[in-house]
XYZ file of C-alpha atoms in Angstrom:
73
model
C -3.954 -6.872 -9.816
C -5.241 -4.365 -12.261
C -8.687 -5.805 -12.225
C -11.108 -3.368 -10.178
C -14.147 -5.207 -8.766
C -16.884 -2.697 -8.797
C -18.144 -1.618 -5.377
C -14.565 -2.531 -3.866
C -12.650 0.207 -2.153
C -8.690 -0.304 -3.089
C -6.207 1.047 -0.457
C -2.380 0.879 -0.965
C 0.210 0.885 1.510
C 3.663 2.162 0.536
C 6.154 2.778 2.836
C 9.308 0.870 5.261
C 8.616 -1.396 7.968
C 6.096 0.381 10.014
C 3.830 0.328 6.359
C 3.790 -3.450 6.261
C 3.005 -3.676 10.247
C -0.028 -1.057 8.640
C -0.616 -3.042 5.390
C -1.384 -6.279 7.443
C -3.409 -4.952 10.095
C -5.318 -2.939 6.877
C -5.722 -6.464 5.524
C -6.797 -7.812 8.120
C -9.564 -5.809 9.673
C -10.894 -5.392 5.533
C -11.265 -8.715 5.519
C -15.159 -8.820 5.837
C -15.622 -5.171 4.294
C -15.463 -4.828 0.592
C -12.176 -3.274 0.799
C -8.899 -4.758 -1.075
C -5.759 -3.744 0.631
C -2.290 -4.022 -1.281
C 0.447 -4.069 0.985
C 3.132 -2.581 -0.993
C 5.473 -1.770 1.424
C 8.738 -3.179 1.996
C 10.741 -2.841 5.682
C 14.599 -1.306 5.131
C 13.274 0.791 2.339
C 14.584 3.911 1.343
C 13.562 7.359 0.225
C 14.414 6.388 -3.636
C 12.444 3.115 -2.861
C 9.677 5.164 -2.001
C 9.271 6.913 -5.113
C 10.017 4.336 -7.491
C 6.924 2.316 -5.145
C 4.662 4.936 -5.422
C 4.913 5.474 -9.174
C 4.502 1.501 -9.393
C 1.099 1.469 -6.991
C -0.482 4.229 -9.051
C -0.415 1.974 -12.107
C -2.843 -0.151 -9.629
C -5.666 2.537 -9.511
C -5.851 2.355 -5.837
C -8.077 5.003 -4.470
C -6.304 5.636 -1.438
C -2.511 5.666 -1.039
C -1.052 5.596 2.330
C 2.196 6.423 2.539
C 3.647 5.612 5.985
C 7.866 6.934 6.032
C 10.361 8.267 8.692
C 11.944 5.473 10.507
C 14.947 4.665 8.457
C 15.831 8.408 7.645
């Protein structure tokens, strides 16, 4: 989704496991604010998934990126 709707705040998620549990409780409290969450985090992922991720999301525009890592280190 490169499309930005004007007036909507974009936050991305990157991160392992505990970044998805994030990403859909993110998604689901935005639901009725004008806020677009992208959960781009993946559970099992490592470091070098990280990176690559985070390069990927910034293609997005997202004006927050949360990155949420330490549990599979």
């Amino acid at each position: 989704p490169f499309d930005r709707t004007a007036g909507v705040l974009r936050i991305a998620v990157v991160g392992e496991s505990t970044g998805a549990f994030l990403g859909d409780a993110l998604t689901y409290f935005a639901q009725e604010d004008a806020t677009e969450v992208l959960n781009c985090a993946m559970p099992g992922s490592a470091l070098e998934h990280l990176q690559m991720r985070t390069r990927e999301v910034e293609d997005y525009q997202p004006d927050v990126i949360v990155i949420v890592f330490g549990h599979n280190l």
